[in-house]
PDB file of C-alpha atoms in Angstrom:
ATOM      1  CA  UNK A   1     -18.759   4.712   2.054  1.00 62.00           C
ATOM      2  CA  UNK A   2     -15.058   3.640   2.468  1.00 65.00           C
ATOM      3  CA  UNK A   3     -14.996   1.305  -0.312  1.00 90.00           C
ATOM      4  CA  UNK A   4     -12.962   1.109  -3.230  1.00 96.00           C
ATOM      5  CA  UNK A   5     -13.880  -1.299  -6.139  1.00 96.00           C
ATOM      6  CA  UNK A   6     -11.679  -2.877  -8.756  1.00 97.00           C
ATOM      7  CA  UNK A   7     -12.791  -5.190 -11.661  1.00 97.00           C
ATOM      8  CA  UNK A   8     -12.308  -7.665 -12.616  1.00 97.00           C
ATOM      9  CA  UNK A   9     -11.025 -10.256  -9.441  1.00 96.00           C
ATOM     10  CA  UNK A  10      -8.888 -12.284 -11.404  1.00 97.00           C
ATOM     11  CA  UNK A  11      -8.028 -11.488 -15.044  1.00 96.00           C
ATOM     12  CA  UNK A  12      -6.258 -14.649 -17.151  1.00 96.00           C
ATOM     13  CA  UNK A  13      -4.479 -12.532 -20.690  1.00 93.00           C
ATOM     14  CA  UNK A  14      -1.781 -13.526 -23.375  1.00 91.00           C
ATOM     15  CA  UNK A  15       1.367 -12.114 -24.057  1.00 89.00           C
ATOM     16  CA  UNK A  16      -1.123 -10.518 -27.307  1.00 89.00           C
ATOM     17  CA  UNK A  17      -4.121  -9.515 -25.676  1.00 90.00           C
ATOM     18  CA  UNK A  18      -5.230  -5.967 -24.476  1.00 95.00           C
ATOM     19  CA  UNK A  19      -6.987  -5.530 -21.134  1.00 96.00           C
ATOM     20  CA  UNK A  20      -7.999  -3.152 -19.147  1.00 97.00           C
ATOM     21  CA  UNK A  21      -8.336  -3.214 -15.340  1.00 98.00           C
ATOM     22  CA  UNK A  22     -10.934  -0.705 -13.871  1.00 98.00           C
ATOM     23  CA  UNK A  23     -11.173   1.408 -10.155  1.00 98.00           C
ATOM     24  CA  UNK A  24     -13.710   3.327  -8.531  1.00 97.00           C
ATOM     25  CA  UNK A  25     -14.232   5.059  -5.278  1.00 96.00           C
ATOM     26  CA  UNK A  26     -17.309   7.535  -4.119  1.00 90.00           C
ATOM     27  CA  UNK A  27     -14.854   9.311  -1.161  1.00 93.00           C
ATOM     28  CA  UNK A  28     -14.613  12.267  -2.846  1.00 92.00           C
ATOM     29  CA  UNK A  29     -10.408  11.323  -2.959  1.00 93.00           C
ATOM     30  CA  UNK A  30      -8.603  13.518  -4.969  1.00 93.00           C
ATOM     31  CA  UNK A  31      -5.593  11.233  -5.524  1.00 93.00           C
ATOM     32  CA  UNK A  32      -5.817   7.683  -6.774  1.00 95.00           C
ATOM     33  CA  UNK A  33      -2.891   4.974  -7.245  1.00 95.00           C
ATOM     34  CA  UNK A  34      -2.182   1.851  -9.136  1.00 97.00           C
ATOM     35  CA  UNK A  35       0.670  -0.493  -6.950  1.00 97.00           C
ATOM     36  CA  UNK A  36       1.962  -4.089  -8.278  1.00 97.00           C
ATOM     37  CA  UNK A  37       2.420  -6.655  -5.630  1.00 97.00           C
ATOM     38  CA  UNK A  38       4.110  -9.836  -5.986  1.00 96.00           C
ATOM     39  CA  UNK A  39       3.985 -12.509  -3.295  1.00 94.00           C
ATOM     40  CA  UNK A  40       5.561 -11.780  -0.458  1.00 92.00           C
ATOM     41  CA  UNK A  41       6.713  -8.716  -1.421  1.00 95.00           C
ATOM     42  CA  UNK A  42       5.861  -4.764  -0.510  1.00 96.00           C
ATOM     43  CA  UNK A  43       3.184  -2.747  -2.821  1.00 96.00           C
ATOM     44  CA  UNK A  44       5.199  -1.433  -5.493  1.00 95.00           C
ATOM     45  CA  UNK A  45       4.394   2.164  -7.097  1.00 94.00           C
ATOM     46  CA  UNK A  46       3.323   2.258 -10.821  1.00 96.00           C
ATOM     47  CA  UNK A  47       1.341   5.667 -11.147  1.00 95.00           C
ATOM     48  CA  UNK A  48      -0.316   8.658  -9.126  1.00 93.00           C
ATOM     49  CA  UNK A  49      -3.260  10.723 -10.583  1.00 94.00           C
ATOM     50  CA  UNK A  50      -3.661  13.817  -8.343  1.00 91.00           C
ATOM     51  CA  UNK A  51      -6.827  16.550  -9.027  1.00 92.00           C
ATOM     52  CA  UNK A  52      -6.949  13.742 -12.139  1.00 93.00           C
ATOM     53  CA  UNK A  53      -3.383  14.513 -13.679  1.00 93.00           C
ATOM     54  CA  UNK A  54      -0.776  12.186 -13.551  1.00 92.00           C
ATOM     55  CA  UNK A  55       2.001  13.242 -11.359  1.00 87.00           C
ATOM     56  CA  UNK A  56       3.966  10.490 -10.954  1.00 86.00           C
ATOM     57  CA  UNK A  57       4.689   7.711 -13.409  1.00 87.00           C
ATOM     58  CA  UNK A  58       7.655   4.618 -11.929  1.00 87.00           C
ATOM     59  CA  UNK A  59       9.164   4.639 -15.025  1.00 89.00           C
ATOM     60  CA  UNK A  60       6.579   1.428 -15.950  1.00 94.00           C
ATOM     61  CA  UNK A  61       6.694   0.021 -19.108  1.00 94.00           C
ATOM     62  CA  UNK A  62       4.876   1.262 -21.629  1.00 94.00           C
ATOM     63  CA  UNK A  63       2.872  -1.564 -22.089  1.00 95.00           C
ATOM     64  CA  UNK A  64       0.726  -0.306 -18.843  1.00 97.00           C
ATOM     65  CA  UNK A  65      -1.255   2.725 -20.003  1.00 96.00           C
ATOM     66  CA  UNK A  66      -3.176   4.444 -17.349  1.00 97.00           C
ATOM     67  CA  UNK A  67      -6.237   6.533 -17.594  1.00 97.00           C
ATOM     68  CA  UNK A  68      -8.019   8.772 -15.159  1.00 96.00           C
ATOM     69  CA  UNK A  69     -11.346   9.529 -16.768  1.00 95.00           C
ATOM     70  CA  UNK A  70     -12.946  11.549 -13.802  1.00 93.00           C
ATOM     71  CA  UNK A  71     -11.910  11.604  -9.946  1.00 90.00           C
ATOM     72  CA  UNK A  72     -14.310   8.492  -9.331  1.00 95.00           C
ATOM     73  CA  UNK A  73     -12.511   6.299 -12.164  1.00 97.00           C
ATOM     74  CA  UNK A  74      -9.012   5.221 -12.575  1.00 98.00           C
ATOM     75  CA  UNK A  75      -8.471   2.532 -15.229  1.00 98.00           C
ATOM     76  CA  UNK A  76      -4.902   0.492 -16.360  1.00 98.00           C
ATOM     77  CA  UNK A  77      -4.757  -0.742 -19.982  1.00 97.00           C
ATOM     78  CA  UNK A  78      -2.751  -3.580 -20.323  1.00 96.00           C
ATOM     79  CA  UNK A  79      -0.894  -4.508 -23.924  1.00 95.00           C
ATOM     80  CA  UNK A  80       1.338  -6.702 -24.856  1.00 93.00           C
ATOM     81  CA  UNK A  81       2.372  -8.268 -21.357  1.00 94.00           C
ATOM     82  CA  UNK A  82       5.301 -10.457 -20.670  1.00 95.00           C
ATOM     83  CA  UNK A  83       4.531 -13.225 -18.142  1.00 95.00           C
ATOM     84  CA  UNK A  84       6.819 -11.599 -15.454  1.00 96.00           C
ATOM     85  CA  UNK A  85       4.079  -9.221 -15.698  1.00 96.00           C
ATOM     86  CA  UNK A  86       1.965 -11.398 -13.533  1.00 97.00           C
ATOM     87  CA  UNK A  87       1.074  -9.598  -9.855  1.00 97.00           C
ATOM     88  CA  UNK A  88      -1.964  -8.683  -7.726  1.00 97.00           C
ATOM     89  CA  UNK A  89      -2.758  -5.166  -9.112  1.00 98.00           C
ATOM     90  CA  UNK A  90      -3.856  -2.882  -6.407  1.00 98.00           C
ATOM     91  CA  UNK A  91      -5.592   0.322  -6.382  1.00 98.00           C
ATOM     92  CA  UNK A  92      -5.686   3.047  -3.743  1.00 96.00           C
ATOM     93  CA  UNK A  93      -7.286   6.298  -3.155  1.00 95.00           C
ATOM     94  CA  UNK A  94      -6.613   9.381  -0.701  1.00 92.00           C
ATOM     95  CA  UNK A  95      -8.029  12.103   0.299  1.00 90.00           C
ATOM     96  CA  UNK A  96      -4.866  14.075  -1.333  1.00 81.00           C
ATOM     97  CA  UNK A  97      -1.312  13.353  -1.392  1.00 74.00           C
ATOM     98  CA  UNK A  98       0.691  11.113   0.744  1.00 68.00           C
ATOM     99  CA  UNK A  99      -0.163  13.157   4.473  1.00 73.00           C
ATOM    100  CA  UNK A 100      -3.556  11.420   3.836  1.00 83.00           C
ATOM    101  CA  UNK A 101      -4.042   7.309   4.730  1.00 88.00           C
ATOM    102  CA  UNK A 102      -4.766   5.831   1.401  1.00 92.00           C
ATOM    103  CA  UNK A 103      -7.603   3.342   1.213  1.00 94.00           C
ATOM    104  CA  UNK A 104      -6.979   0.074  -1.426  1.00 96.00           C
ATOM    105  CA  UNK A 105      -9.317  -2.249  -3.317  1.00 96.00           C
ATOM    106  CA  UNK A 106      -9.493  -5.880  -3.175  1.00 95.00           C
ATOM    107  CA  UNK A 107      -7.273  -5.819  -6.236  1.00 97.00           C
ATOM    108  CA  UNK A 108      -6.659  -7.697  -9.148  1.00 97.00           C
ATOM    109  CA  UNK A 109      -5.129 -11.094  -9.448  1.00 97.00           C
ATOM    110  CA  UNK A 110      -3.593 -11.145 -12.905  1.00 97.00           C
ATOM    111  CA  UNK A 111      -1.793 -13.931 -14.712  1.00 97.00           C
ATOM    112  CA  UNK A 112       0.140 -13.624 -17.878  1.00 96.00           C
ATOM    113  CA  UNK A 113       0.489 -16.625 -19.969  1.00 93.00           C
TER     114      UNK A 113
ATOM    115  CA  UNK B   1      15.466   3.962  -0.915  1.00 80.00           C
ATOM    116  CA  UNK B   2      12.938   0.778   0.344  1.00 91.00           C
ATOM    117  CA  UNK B   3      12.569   1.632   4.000  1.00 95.00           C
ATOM    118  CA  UNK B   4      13.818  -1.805   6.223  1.00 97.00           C
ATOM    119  CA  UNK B   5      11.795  -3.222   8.221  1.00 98.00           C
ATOM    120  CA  UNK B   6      12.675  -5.550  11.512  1.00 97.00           C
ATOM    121  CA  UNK B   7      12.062  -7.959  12.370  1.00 98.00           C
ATOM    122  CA  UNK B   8      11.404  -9.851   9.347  1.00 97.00           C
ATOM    123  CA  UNK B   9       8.994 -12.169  11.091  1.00 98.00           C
ATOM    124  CA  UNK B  10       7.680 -12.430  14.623  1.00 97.00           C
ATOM    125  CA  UNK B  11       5.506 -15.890  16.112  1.00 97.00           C
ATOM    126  CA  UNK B  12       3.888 -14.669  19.344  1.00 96.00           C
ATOM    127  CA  UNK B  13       1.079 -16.303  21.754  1.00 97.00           C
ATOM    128  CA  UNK B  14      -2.001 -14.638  22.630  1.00 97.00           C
ATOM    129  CA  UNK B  15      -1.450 -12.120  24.653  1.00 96.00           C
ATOM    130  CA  UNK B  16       2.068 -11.253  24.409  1.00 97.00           C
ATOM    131  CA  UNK B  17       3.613  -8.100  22.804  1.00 97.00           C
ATOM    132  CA  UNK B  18       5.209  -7.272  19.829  1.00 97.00           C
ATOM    133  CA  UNK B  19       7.506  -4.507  18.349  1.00 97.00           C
ATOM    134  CA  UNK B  20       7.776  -3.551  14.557  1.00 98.00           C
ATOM    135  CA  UNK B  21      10.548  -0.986  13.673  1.00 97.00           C
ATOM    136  CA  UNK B  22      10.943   0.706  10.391  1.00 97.00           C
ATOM    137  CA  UNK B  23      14.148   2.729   9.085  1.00 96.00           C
ATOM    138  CA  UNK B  24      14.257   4.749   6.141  1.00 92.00           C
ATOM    139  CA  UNK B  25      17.600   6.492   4.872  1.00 89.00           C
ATOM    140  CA  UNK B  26      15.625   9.661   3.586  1.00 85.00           C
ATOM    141  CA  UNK B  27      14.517  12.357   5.480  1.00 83.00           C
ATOM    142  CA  UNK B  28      10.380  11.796   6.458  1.00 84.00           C
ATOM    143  CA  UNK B  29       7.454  13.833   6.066  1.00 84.00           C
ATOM    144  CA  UNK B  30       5.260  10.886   7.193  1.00 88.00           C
ATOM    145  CA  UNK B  31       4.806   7.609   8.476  1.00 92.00           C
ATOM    146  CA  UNK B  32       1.848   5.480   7.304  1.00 94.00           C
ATOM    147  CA  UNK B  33       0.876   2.149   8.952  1.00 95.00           C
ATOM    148  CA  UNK B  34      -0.886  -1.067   7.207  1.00 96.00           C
ATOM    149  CA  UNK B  35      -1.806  -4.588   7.945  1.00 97.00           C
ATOM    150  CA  UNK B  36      -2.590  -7.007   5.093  1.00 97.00           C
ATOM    151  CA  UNK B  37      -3.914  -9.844   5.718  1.00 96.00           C
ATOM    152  CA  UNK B  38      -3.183 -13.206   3.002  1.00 92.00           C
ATOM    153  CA  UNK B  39      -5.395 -12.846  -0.335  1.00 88.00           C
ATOM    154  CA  UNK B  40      -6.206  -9.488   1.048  1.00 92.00           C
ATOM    155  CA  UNK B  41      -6.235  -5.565   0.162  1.00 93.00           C
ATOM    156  CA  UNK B  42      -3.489  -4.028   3.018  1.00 95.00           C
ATOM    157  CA  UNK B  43      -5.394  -1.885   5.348  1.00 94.00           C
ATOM    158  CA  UNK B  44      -4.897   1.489   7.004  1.00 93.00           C
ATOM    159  CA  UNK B  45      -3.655   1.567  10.757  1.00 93.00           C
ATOM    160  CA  UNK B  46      -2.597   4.875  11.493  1.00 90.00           C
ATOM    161  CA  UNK B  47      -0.609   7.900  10.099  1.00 90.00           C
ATOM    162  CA  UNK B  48       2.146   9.918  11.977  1.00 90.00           C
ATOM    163  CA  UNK B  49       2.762  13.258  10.319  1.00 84.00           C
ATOM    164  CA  UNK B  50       5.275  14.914  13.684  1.00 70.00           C
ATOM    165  CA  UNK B  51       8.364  14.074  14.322  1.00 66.00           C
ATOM    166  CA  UNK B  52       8.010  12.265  18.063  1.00 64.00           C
ATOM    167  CA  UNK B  53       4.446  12.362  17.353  1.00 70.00           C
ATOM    168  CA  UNK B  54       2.827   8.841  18.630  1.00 67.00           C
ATOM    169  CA  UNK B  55      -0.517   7.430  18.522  1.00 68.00           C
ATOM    170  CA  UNK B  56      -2.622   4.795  19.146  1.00 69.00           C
ATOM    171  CA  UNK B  57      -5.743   3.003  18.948  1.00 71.00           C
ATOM    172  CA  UNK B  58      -7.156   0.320  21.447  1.00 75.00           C
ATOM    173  CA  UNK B  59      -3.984  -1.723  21.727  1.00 87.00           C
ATOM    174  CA  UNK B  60      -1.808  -0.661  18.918  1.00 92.00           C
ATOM    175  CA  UNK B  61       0.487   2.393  18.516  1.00 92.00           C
ATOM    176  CA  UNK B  62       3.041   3.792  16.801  1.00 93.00           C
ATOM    177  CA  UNK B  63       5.908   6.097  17.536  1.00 91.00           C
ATOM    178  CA  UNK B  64       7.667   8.696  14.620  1.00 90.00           C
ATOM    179  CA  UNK B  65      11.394   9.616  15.592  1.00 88.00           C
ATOM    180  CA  UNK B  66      12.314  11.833  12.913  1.00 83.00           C
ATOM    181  CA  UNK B  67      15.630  12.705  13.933  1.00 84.00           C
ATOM    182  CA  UNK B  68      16.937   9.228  13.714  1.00 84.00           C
ATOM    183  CA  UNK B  69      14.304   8.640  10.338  1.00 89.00           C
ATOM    184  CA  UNK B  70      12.907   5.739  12.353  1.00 92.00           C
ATOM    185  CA  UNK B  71       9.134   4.239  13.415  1.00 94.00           C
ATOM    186  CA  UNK B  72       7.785   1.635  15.183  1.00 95.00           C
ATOM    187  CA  UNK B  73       4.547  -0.055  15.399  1.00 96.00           C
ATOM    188  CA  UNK B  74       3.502  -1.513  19.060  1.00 95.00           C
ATOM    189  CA  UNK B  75       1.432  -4.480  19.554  1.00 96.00           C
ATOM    190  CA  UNK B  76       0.446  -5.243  22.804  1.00 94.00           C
ATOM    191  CA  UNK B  77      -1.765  -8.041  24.564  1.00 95.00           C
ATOM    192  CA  UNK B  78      -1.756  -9.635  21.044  1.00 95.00           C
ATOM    193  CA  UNK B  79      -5.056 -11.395  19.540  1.00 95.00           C
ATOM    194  CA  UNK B  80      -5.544 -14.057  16.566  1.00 96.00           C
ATOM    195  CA  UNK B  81      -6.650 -11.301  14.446  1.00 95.00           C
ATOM    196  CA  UNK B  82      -3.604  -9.401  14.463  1.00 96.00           C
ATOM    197  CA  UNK B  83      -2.252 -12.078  12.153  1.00 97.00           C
ATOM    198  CA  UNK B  84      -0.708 -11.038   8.858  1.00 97.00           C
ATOM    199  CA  UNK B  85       2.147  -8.673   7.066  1.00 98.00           C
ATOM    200  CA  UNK B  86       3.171  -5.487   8.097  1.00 98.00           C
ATOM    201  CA  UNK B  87       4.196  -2.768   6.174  1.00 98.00           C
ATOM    202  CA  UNK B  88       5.032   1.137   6.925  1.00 97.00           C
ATOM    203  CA  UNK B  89       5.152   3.223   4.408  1.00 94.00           C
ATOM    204  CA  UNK B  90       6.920   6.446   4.113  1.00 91.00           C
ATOM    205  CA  UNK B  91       6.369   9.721   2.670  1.00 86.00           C
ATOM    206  CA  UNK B  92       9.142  12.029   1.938  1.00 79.00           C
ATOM    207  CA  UNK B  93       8.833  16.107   1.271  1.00 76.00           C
ATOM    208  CA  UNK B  94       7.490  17.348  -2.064  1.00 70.00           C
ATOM    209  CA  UNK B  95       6.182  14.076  -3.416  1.00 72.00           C
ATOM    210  CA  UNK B  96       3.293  12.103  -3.562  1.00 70.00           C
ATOM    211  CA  UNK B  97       5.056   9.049  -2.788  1.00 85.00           C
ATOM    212  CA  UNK B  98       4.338   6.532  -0.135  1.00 89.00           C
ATOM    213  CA  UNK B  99       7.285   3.991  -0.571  1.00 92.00           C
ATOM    214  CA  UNK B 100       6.561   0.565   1.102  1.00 95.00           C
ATOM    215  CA  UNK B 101       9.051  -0.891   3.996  1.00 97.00           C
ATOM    216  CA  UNK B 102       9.844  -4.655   3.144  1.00 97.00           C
ATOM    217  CA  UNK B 103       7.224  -6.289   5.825  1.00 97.00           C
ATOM    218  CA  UNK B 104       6.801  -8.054   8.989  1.00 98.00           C
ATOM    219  CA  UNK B 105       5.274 -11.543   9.001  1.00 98.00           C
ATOM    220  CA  UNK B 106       3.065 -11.287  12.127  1.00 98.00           C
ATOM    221  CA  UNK B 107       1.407 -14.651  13.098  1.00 97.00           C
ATOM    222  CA  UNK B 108      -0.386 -15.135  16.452  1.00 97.00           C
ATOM    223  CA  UNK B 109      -1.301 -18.308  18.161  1.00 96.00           C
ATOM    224  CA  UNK B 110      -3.625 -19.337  20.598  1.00 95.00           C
TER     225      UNK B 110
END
């Protein structure tokens, strides 16, 4: 199973909401991401959990909390969003660190209003 | 440090061949590969972890100079479903980075 699964799709929120995105994969990966893309532009790095521990943080606002709960789960919580905020919200996973091809979700389309 | 990418877009007929370069101005540990199609999750081509290593599947392959801190990606006899972006993605030493190149708008006709 090369899968990785994201919920929700497509996630609608206010500038005063709180939201969480979620991620799994069963590959046994041992290093999971969470990228922001905006349209027509690269993947952009927001976090890296490696063994589980965070090991690399973009300087991202506050306002996007991850969480690795176990090496199947990665999960975003989203508070207090600005509509700029507003990006497909990828997640990857790898067998390790970045000598290993990293396999995404489907992502989530999120919208900020 | 984005790594550039070049062209910025390529239109190409069935069947005809394609180049994709990539520069970065860091030093590279690796060279990752993806395709992502529109609406879609960017999927894995191919890794190059050696310096002049090169590789290649069916009819795409890559190339990893990394003297001159370069890549590129080589389409040939091009098909419909080679449509979409391109991105490398680069890994430096010590980190668990893959930083994205800025993309090649690949679109095929028949």
């Amino acid at each position: 199973d090369t899968e990785v699964t994201q919920t929700p799709k497509h996630l609608v929120m206010g500038m005063t909401n709180k939201k969480s995105l979620k991620c799994e994969q069963h590959m046994g990966h041992r290093a999971m991401y969470w990228y922001k893309q905006k349209a027509k532009k690269p993947p952009e790095l927001m976090f890296v959990y490696s063994y589980e521990k965070l090991s690399i943080n973009e300087s991202v606002p506050s306002r996007f909390s991850p969480e690795c709960p176990n090496s199947s789960l990665l999960n975003l919580h989203l508070h207090a969003l600005q509509p700029e905020d507003s990006a497909l919200y990828l997640c990857a996973s790898s067998q390790a660190e970045v000598s290993y091809e990293q396999y995404f979700g489907p992502g989530t389309r999120l919208t900020v209003t | 440090q984005q790594p550039v990418q070049s062209p910025q877009a390529v239109i190409l007929r069935e069947g005809e061949d394609a180049v994709i370069n990539c520069s970065s101005s860091k030093a590279l540990y690796s060279v990752h590969w993806y395709r992502q199609k529109h609406g879609e999750a960017p999927v894995f081509l191919m890794i190059l972890l050696k310096g002049g290593e090169q590789k290649g599947h069916e009819k795409i392959s890559a190339s990893f100079n990394e003297k001159k801190q370069q890549s590129s990606l080589y389409l040939t006899a091009s098909q419909l479903s080679y449509s979409g972006t391109y991105f490398c993605g680069t890994g430096s030493y010590n980190t668990d980075k893959l930083i994205f190149g800025t993309g090649t708008r690949l679109q095929v006709f028949p």
